[in-house]
Amino acid sequence: MEQNFFQKVYEVARQIPYGKVTSYGAIARAIGSARSARMVGWAMNNCPDDVPAHRVLNRAGVLTGKMHFDGTNLMQQLLESEGIEVSGNQVVDFKKHFWQPPIQ
DNA sequence: TGAGTGACTGTAA
DNA sequence: CTTACAGCCACTC
């Protein structure tokens, strides 16, 4: 299988700058499948180590995938280490840290 | 081959 | 304002 979809997801996810975050929908739109936001999250389930999955959140800025990380608070700590404030499972000033991936 | 599922999103009530 | 529902695509069983 080509797995082109996954490759595109990873390619976009890798472009997320340090200290920035984006949403599944934004990535889905960037790869031309705006309605495949769920698939983006599914792709993250197989995320390679070189893909900063902790910078990918849902539209509300909530760490929906935090449970998929080894540590219960690993995702939050990674974000905080990049200068992003996290309250509980939600990012503070999400829009401020939001990064729009380039539409291909 | 068909039905079920998911790290989501947007609109409706 | 908050809560619910339906749509969506790709993948697994």
Coordinates of N, CA, C and O (backbone and C1' of nucleotides) in Angstrom, one line a residue:
Chain A
M1 N 0.8 -1.2 0.0 CA 0.0 0.0 0.0 C 0.9 1.3 0.0 O 1.9 1.3 0.6
E2 N 0.4 2.3 -0.7 CA 1.2 3.5 -0.8 C 1.3 4.2 0.5 O 2.3 4.8 0.8
Q3 N 0.2 4.3 1.3 CA 0.2 5.0 2.5 C 0.5 6.5 2.3 O 1.1 7.1 3.1
N4 N 0.2 6.9 1.1 CA 0.4 8.3 0.8 C -0.2 9.3 1.8 O 0.3 10.3 2.1
F5 N -1.4 8.9 2.1 CA -2.2 9.7 3.1 C -1.4 9.9 4.4 O -1.2 11.0 4.9
F6 N -0.9 8.8 4.9 CA -0.1 8.8 6.1 C 1.1 9.7 5.9 O 1.5 10.5 6.7
Q7 N 1.8 9.5 4.8 CA 3.0 10.2 4.5 C 2.8 11.7 4.5 O 3.6 12.5 5.0
K8 N 1.7 12.1 3.9 CA 1.3 13.5 3.9 C 1.1 14.0 5.3 O 1.5 15.1 5.7
V9 N 0.4 13.3 6.1 CA 0.1 13.7 7.4 C 1.4 13.9 8.2 O 1.6 14.9 8.9
Y10 N 2.3 12.9 8.1 CA 3.5 13.0 8.8 C 4.4 14.2 8.3 O 5.0 14.9 9.0
E11 N 4.3 14.4 7.0 CA 5.1 15.5 6.4 C 4.6 16.8 6.9 O 5.4 17.7 7.2
V12 N 3.3 17.0 7.0 CA 2.8 18.3 7.5 C 3.1 18.4 9.0 O 3.5 19.4 9.5
A13 N 2.9 17.3 9.7 CA 3.1 17.3 11.2 C 4.5 17.7 11.5 O 4.8 18.4 12.5
R14 N 5.5 17.2 10.7 CA 6.9 17.5 10.9 C 7.2 19.0 10.7 O 8.2 19.5 11.2
Q15 N 6.3 19.7 9.9 CA 6.6 21.1 9.7 C 6.1 22.0 10.8 O 6.3 23.2 10.7
I16 N 5.5 21.4 11.8 CA 5.0 22.3 12.9 C 6.2 22.9 13.6 O 7.1 22.1 14.1
P17 N 6.3 24.2 13.7 CA 7.4 24.9 14.3 C 7.4 24.6 15.8 O 6.4 24.3 16.4
Y18 N 8.6 24.8 16.4 CA 8.8 24.7 17.8 C 7.9 25.7 18.5 O 7.9 26.9 18.2
G19 N 7.2 25.3 19.6 CA 6.4 26.2 20.3 C 5.1 26.5 19.7 O 4.4 27.4 20.1
K20 N 4.7 25.8 18.6 CA 3.4 26.0 18.0 C 2.6 24.7 18.0 O 3.1 23.6 18.2
V21 N 1.3 24.9 17.8 CA 0.4 23.7 17.8 C -0.6 23.9 16.6 O -0.8 25.0 16.1
T22 N -1.2 22.8 16.2 CA -2.2 22.9 15.2 C -3.3 21.9 15.5 O -3.2 21.2 16.5
S23 N -4.3 21.8 14.6 CA -5.4 20.9 14.8 C -5.4 19.8 13.8 O -4.8 19.9 12.7
Y24 N -6.1 18.8 14.1 CA -6.3 17.6 13.1 C -6.9 18.1 11.8 O -6.5 17.8 10.7
G25 N -8.0 19.0 12.0 CA -8.7 19.5 10.8 C -7.8 20.3 9.9 O -7.9 20.2 8.7
A26 N -6.9 21.1 10.6 CA -6.0 21.9 9.8 C -5.0 21.1 8.9 O -4.8 21.3 7.8
I27 N -4.5 20.0 9.5 CA -3.7 19.1 8.8 C -4.5 18.4 7.7 O -4.0 18.3 6.6
A28 N -5.6 18.0 8.0 CA -6.5 17.3 7.1 C -6.7 18.2 5.9 O -6.7 17.7 4.7
R29 N -6.9 19.5 6.1 CA -7.2 20.4 5.0 C -5.9 20.6 4.3 O -5.9 20.8 3.0
A30 N -4.8 20.6 4.9 CA -3.5 20.9 4.3 C -3.2 19.8 3.3 O -2.5 20.0 2.3
I31 N -3.6 18.6 3.6 CA -3.3 17.5 2.7 C -4.4 17.2 1.7 O -4.4 16.3 0.9
G32 N -5.4 18.1 1.7 CA -6.5 18.0 0.7 C -7.6 17.1 1.1 O -8.5 16.9 0.3
S33 N -7.7 16.7 2.3 CA -8.8 15.9 2.8 C -9.4 16.5 4.0 O -9.2 16.0 5.1
A34 N -10.1 17.6 3.8 CA -10.6 18.4 4.9 C -11.5 17.6 5.8 O -11.6 17.9 7.0
R35 N -12.2 16.6 5.2 CA -13.1 15.9 6.0 C -12.5 14.6 6.6 O -13.2 13.8 7.1
S36 N -11.2 14.5 6.5 CA -10.6 13.3 7.1 C -9.8 13.6 8.4 O -8.8 12.9 8.7
A37 N -10.3 14.5 9.1 CA -9.7 14.9 10.4 C -9.5 13.6 11.3 O -8.5 13.5 11.9
R38 N -10.5 12.8 11.2 CA -10.5 11.6 12.1 C -9.4 10.7 11.6 O -8.7 10.1 12.4
M39 N -9.1 10.6 10.3 CA -8.1 9.8 9.8 C -6.7 10.4 10.2 O -5.8 9.6 10.4
V40 N -6.6 11.7 10.3 CA -5.4 12.3 10.8 C -5.1 11.8 12.2 O -3.9 11.4 12.4
G41 N -6.0 11.8 13.0 CA -5.9 11.3 14.3 C -5.5 9.8 14.3 O -4.7 9.4 15.1
W42 N -6.1 9.1 13.4 CA -5.8 7.7 13.3 C -4.4 7.5 12.9 O -3.7 6.6 13.3
A43 N -4.0 8.3 11.9 CA -2.6 8.3 11.5 C -1.6 8.5 12.6 O -0.6 7.9 12.7
M44 N -2.0 9.4 13.5 CA -1.2 9.7 14.6 C -1.0 8.5 15.5 O 0.0 8.4 16.3
N45 N -2.0 7.6 15.4 CA -1.9 6.4 16.2 C -0.6 5.6 15.8 O -0.1 4.9 16.6
N46 N -0.2 5.8 14.6 CA 1.0 5.1 14.1 C 2.1 6.1 13.9 O 3.0 5.9 13.1
C47 N 2.1 7.2 14.6 CA 3.0 8.3 14.4 C 4.4 7.8 14.7 O 4.7 7.3 15.8
P48 N 5.4 8.0 13.8 CA 6.8 7.7 14.0 C 7.3 8.7 15.0 O 6.7 9.7 15.4
D49 N 8.5 8.4 15.5 CA 9.1 9.2 16.6 C 9.5 10.6 16.1 O 9.5 11.5 16.9
D50 N 9.7 10.7 14.8 CA 10.0 12.0 14.2 C 8.8 12.9 14.0 O 8.9 14.0 13.5
V51 N 7.7 12.5 14.4 CA 6.5 13.3 14.2 C 6.0 13.8 15.6 O 5.7 13.0 16.5
P52 N 6.0 15.1 15.7 CA 5.6 15.7 17.0 C 4.1 15.7 17.2 O 3.4 16.7 17.1
A53 N 3.6 14.5 17.5 CA 2.2 14.3 17.7 C 1.6 15.2 18.9 O 0.4 15.5 18.9
H54 N 2.5 15.5 19.8 CA 2.0 16.3 21.0 C 1.6 17.7 20.6 O 1.0 18.4 21.3
R55 N 2.1 18.1 19.4 CA 1.7 19.5 18.9 C 0.4 19.5 18.2 O -0.1 20.5 17.7
V56 N -0.2 18.3 18.0 CA -1.4 18.2 17.2 C -2.6 18.0 18.2 O -2.7 17.0 18.9
L57 N -3.5 19.0 18.3 CA -4.6 18.9 19.2 C -5.9 19.0 18.4 O -5.9 19.2 17.2
N58 N -7.0 18.9 19.1 CA -8.3 19.1 18.4 C -8.6 20.5 18.3 O -7.9 21.4 18.7
R59 N -9.8 20.9 17.7 CA -10.1 22.2 17.3 C -10.2 23.1 18.6 O -10.0 24.3 18.5
A60 N -10.5 22.6 19.7 CA -10.7 23.4 20.9 C -9.4 23.5 21.7 O -9.3 24.2 22.7
G61 N -8.3 22.9 21.2 CA -7.1 23.0 21.9 C -6.9 22.0 23.0 O -6.1 22.2 23.9
V62 N -7.7 21.0 23.0 CA -7.7 20.0 24.1 C -6.8 18.8 23.7 O -6.8 18.4 22.5
L63 N -6.0 18.3 24.7 CA -5.1 17.3 24.4 C -5.9 15.9 24.3 O -5.7 15.1 25.2
T64 N -6.6 15.8 23.3 CA -7.5 14.6 23.1 C -6.7 13.3 23.1 O -7.1 12.3 23.5
G65 N -5.5 13.4 22.5 CA -4.7 12.1 22.3 C -3.7 11.9 23.5 O -2.9 11.0 23.4
K66 N -3.9 12.6 24.5 CA -2.9 12.5 25.7 C -2.9 11.1 26.2 O -1.9 10.5 26.6
M67 N -4.0 10.4 26.1 CA -4.1 9.0 26.7 C -3.3 8.0 25.9 O -3.0 7.0 26.3
H68 N -2.9 8.4 24.6 CA -2.2 7.5 23.8 C -0.7 7.7 24.0 O 0.1 6.9 23.4
F69 N -0.3 8.6 24.8 CA 1.1 8.7 25.2 C 1.4 7.8 26.4 O 0.5 7.5 27.2
D70 N 2.6 7.4 26.5 CA 3.0 6.5 27.5 C 2.7 7.1 28.9 O 1.9 6.6 29.7
G71 N 3.3 8.3 29.2 CA 3.0 8.9 30.4 C 1.7 9.6 30.4 O 1.2 10.1 29.4
T72 N 1.0 9.6 31.5 CA -0.3 10.3 31.5 C -0.2 11.8 31.2 O -1.1 12.4 30.6
N73 N 0.9 12.4 31.7 CA 1.0 13.8 31.5 C 2.2 14.1 30.6 O 2.7 15.3 30.5
L74 N 2.7 13.1 29.8 CA 3.8 13.3 29.0 C 3.5 14.4 27.9 O 4.3 15.3 27.7
M75 N 2.4 14.3 27.3 CA 2.0 15.2 26.2 C 2.0 16.7 26.8 O 2.5 17.6 26.1
Q76 N 1.4 16.8 27.9 CA 1.3 18.2 28.5 C 2.7 18.7 28.8 O 3.0 19.9 28.6
Q77 N 3.5 17.9 29.4 CA 4.9 18.3 29.7 C 5.7 18.7 28.5 O 6.4 19.7 28.5
L78 N 5.5 18.0 27.4 CA 6.2 18.3 26.2 C 5.8 19.7 25.7 O 6.6 20.5 25.3
L79 N 4.5 20.0 25.7 CA 4.0 21.3 25.3 C 4.5 22.4 26.2 O 5.0 23.4 25.8
E80 N 4.5 22.1 27.5 CA 4.9 23.1 28.5 C 6.4 23.4 28.3 O 6.9 24.5 28.5
S81 N 7.2 22.4 28.0 CA 8.6 22.5 27.8 C 8.9 23.4 26.5 O 10.0 23.9 26.4
E82 N 7.9 23.6 25.7 CA 8.0 24.4 24.5 C 7.5 25.8 24.7 O 7.4 26.6 23.8
G83 N 7.1 26.1 25.9 CA 6.6 27.4 26.2 C 5.1 27.5 26.0 O 4.5 28.7 26.0
I84 N 4.4 26.4 25.9 CA 2.9 26.5 25.7 C 2.2 26.2 27.1 O 2.5 25.1 27.7
E85 N 1.4 27.1 27.5 CA 0.7 26.9 28.8 C -0.4 25.9 28.6 O -1.2 26.0 27.7
V86 N -0.5 24.9 29.5 CA -1.5 23.9 29.4 C -2.2 23.8 30.8 O -1.6 23.6 31.8
S87 N -3.5 24.0 30.7 CA -4.3 23.9 31.9 C -5.2 22.7 31.8 O -6.1 22.6 31.0
G88 N -4.9 21.7 32.7 CA -5.6 20.4 32.6 C -5.3 19.7 31.3 O -4.1 19.4 31.0
N89 N -6.2 19.5 30.5 CA -6.0 18.9 29.1 C -6.2 20.0 28.1 O -6.2 19.6 26.9
Q90 N -6.3 21.2 28.4 CA -6.5 22.3 27.4 C -5.4 23.3 27.3 O -4.8 23.6 28.4
V91 N -5.1 23.7 26.1 CA -4.0 24.7 25.9 C -4.5 26.1 26.1 O -5.6 26.4 25.7
V92 N -3.8 26.9 26.9 CA -4.2 28.3 27.1 C -3.8 29.1 25.9 O -2.7 29.0 25.4
D93 N -4.7 30.0 25.5 CA -4.4 30.8 24.3 C -4.1 30.0 23.1 O -3.1 30.2 22.4
F94 N -4.9 29.0 22.9 CA -4.7 28.1 21.8 C -4.5 28.8 20.5 O -3.6 28.5 19.7
K95 N -5.4 29.8 20.2 CA -5.4 30.5 19.0 C -4.0 31.3 18.8 O -3.5 31.4 17.7
K96 N -3.5 31.7 19.9 CA -2.2 32.4 19.9 C -1.1 31.5 19.5 O -0.2 31.9 18.8
H97 N -1.1 30.3 19.9 CA -0.1 29.3 19.5 C -0.4 28.5 18.3 O 0.4 27.7 17.8
F98 N -1.6 28.8 17.8 CA -2.0 28.0 16.6 C -1.2 28.2 15.4 O -0.8 29.4 15.1
W99 N -0.9 27.2 14.7 CA -0.1 27.3 13.4 C -0.8 26.7 12.3 O -1.2 25.5 12.3
Q100 N -1.1 27.5 11.3 CA -1.8 27.0 10.1 C -0.8 26.4 9.1 O 0.0 27.1 8.5
P101 N -0.9 25.1 8.9 CA 0.0 24.4 7.9 C -0.3 24.9 6.5 O -1.5 25.3 6.2
P102 N 0.7 25.1 5.6 CA 0.5 25.5 4.3 C -0.4 24.6 3.5 O -0.2 23.4 3.5
I103 N -1.4 25.1 2.8 CA -2.3 24.3 2.0 C -1.6 23.9 0.7 O -1.1 24.7 0.0
Q104 N -1.6 22.6 0.5 CA -1.0 22.1 -0.7 C -1.9 22.0 -1.8 O -2.8 21.3 -1.8
Chain B
dT1 P -15.6 -8.2 -2.9 O5' -16.8 -8.1 -1.9 C5' -17.9 -8.9 -2.1 C4' -18.9 -8.8 -1.0 C3' -19.4 -7.3 -0.7 O3' -20.7 -7.3 -0.3 C1' -18.2 -8.2 1.2
dG2 P -21.5 -5.9 0.1 O5' -21.4 -5.9 1.7 C5' -21.8 -7.1 2.4 C4' -21.9 -6.8 3.9 C3' -22.4 -5.4 4.2 O3' -23.3 -5.4 5.3 C1' -20.2 -5.7 5.1
dA3 P -24.0 -4.1 5.9 O5' -23.4 -4.0 7.3 C5' -23.2 -5.2 8.1 C4' -22.4 -4.9 9.4 C3' -22.7 -3.5 10.0 O3' -22.7 -3.7 11.4 C1' -20.5 -3.5 9.4
dG4 P -22.9 -2.4 12.4 O5' -21.5 -2.2 13.0 C5' -20.7 -3.3 13.5 C4' -19.4 -2.8 14.1 C3' -19.5 -1.5 14.9 O3' -18.7 -1.6 16.0 C1' -18.0 -1.2 13.1
dT5 P -18.8 -0.5 17.1 O5' -17.4 0.3 16.8 C5' -16.2 -0.4 16.8 C4' -15.0 0.6 16.4 C3' -15.1 1.9 17.1 O3' -13.8 2.2 17.7 C1' -14.8 2.2 14.8
dG6 P -13.8 3.1 19.0 O5' -12.9 4.2 18.5 C5' -11.5 4.0 18.1 C4' -11.0 5.1 17.3 C3' -11.2 6.5 17.9 O3' -10.0 7.3 18.0 C1' -12.0 6.5 15.7
dA7 P -9.4 7.2 19.5 O5' -8.5 8.5 19.5 C5' -8.9 9.6 20.4 C4' -8.2 10.9 19.9 C3' -8.5 11.1 18.4 O3' -8.9 12.5 18.2 C1' -6.2 11.1 18.8
dC8 P -10.4 12.9 18.3 O5' -10.6 13.5 16.9 C5' -9.6 14.1 16.1 C4' -10.2 15.1 15.1 C3' -10.7 16.4 15.7 O3' -10.4 17.5 14.8 C1' -12.5 15.3 14.7
dT9 P -10.8 19.0 15.2 O5' -12.1 19.2 14.4 C5' -12.1 18.9 13.0 C4' -13.4 19.3 12.3 C3' -13.9 20.7 12.8 O3' -14.2 21.5 11.8 C1' -15.6 19.0 13.1
dG10 P -14.6 23.0 11.9 O5' -16.1 23.1 11.5 C5' -16.6 22.4 10.4 C4' -18.1 22.3 10.5 C3' -18.7 23.6 10.9 O3' -19.8 23.9 10.0 C1' -19.4 21.8 12.3
dT11 P -20.6 25.3 10.3 O5' -22.1 24.8 10.6 C5' -22.6 23.7 9.9 C4' -23.8 23.1 10.6 C3' -24.8 24.2 11.1 O3' -26.1 23.8 10.7 C1' -24.2 22.8 12.9
dA12 P -27.4 24.7 11.0 O5' -28.1 23.9 12.2 C5' -28.3 22.5 12.0 C4' -29.0 21.9 13.2 C3' -30.2 22.8 13.7 O3' -31.3 22.0 14.1 C1' -28.5 22.4 15.4
dA13 P -32.6 22.7 14.5 O5' -32.7 22.4 16.1 C5' -32.6 21.1 16.6 C4' -32.5 21.1 18.1 C3' -33.6 22.0 18.7 O3' -34.2 21.4 19.8 C1' -31.5 22.6 19.6
Chain C
dC1 P -21.0 33.0 24.3 O5' -21.4 31.8 25.3 C5' -21.3 32.0 26.7 C4' -22.2 31.0 27.5 C3' -22.0 29.6 27.2 O3' -21.1 29.0 28.1 C1' -24.3 30.1 26.9
dT2 P -20.2 27.7 27.8 O5' -21.3 26.5 27.9 C5' -22.1 26.4 29.1 C4' -23.0 25.1 28.9 C3' -22.3 23.8 28.6 O3' -22.9 22.8 29.3 C1' -23.9 24.4 26.9
dT3 P -22.2 21.3 29.2 O5' -23.2 20.5 28.2 C5' -24.6 20.6 28.5 C4' -25.4 19.9 27.4 C3' -24.8 18.5 27.0 O3' -25.8 17.5 27.0 C1' -25.1 19.9 25.1
dA4 P -25.5 16.0 26.6 O5' -26.3 15.7 25.3 C5' -26.6 16.8 24.5 C4' -27.4 16.3 23.2 C3' -27.1 14.9 22.7 O3' -28.2 14.4 22.0 C1' -26.3 16.6 21.2
dC5 P -28.1 12.9 21.3 O5' -27.9 13.3 19.8 C5' -28.8 14.2 19.1 C4' -28.4 14.4 17.7 C3' -28.0 13.1 16.9 O3' -28.7 13.0 15.7 C1' -26.3 14.7 16.7
dA6 P -28.7 11.7 14.8 O5' -27.8 12.2 13.6 C5' -28.2 13.5 13.0 C4' -27.1 13.9 12.0 C3' -26.7 12.8 11.0 O3' -26.6 13.3 9.7 C1' -24.8 13.6 12.2
dG7 P -26.3 12.3 8.5 O5' -24.8 12.8 8.1 C5' -24.6 14.2 7.8 C4' -23.1 14.4 7.5 C3' -22.5 13.4 6.6 O3' -21.7 14.1 5.6 C1' -21.2 13.5 8.6
dC8 P -21.3 13.3 4.3 O5' -19.7 13.3 4.3 C5' -19.0 14.3 5.0 C4' -17.7 13.7 5.5 C3' -17.2 12.4 4.8 O3' -16.3 12.8 3.7 C1' -17.0 12.2 7.2
dC9 P -16.1 11.7 2.5 O5' -14.8 11.0 3.0 C5' -13.6 11.7 3.2 C4' -12.5 10.9 3.8 C3' -12.2 9.6 3.0 O3' -10.8 9.5 2.9 C1' -12.8 9.0 5.2
dA10 P -10.2 8.4 1.8 O5' -9.5 7.4 2.9 C5' -8.6 7.8 3.8 C4' -8.3 6.8 4.9 C3' -7.9 5.4 4.3 O3' -6.8 4.9 5.0 C1' -9.8 5.2 5.8
dC11 P -6.2 3.6 4.6 O5' -6.6 2.7 5.8 C5' -6.3 3.1 7.1 C4' -6.9 2.1 8.2 C3' -6.6 0.7 7.8 O3' -6.0 0.0 9.0 C1' -8.9 1.0 8.2
dT12 P -5.5 -1.5 8.8 O5' -6.5 -2.3 9.8 C5' -6.7 -1.7 11.1 C4' -7.8 -2.5 11.8 C3' -7.6 -4.0 11.7 O3' -7.8 -4.6 13.0 C1' -9.7 -3.5 10.9
dC13 P -7.6 -6.2 13.2 O5' -9.1 -6.7 13.3 C5' -10.1 -6.1 14.2 C4' -11.4 -6.8 14.1 C3' -11.3 -8.3 14.0 O3' -12.3 -9.0 14.8 C1' -12.4 -7.5 12.1

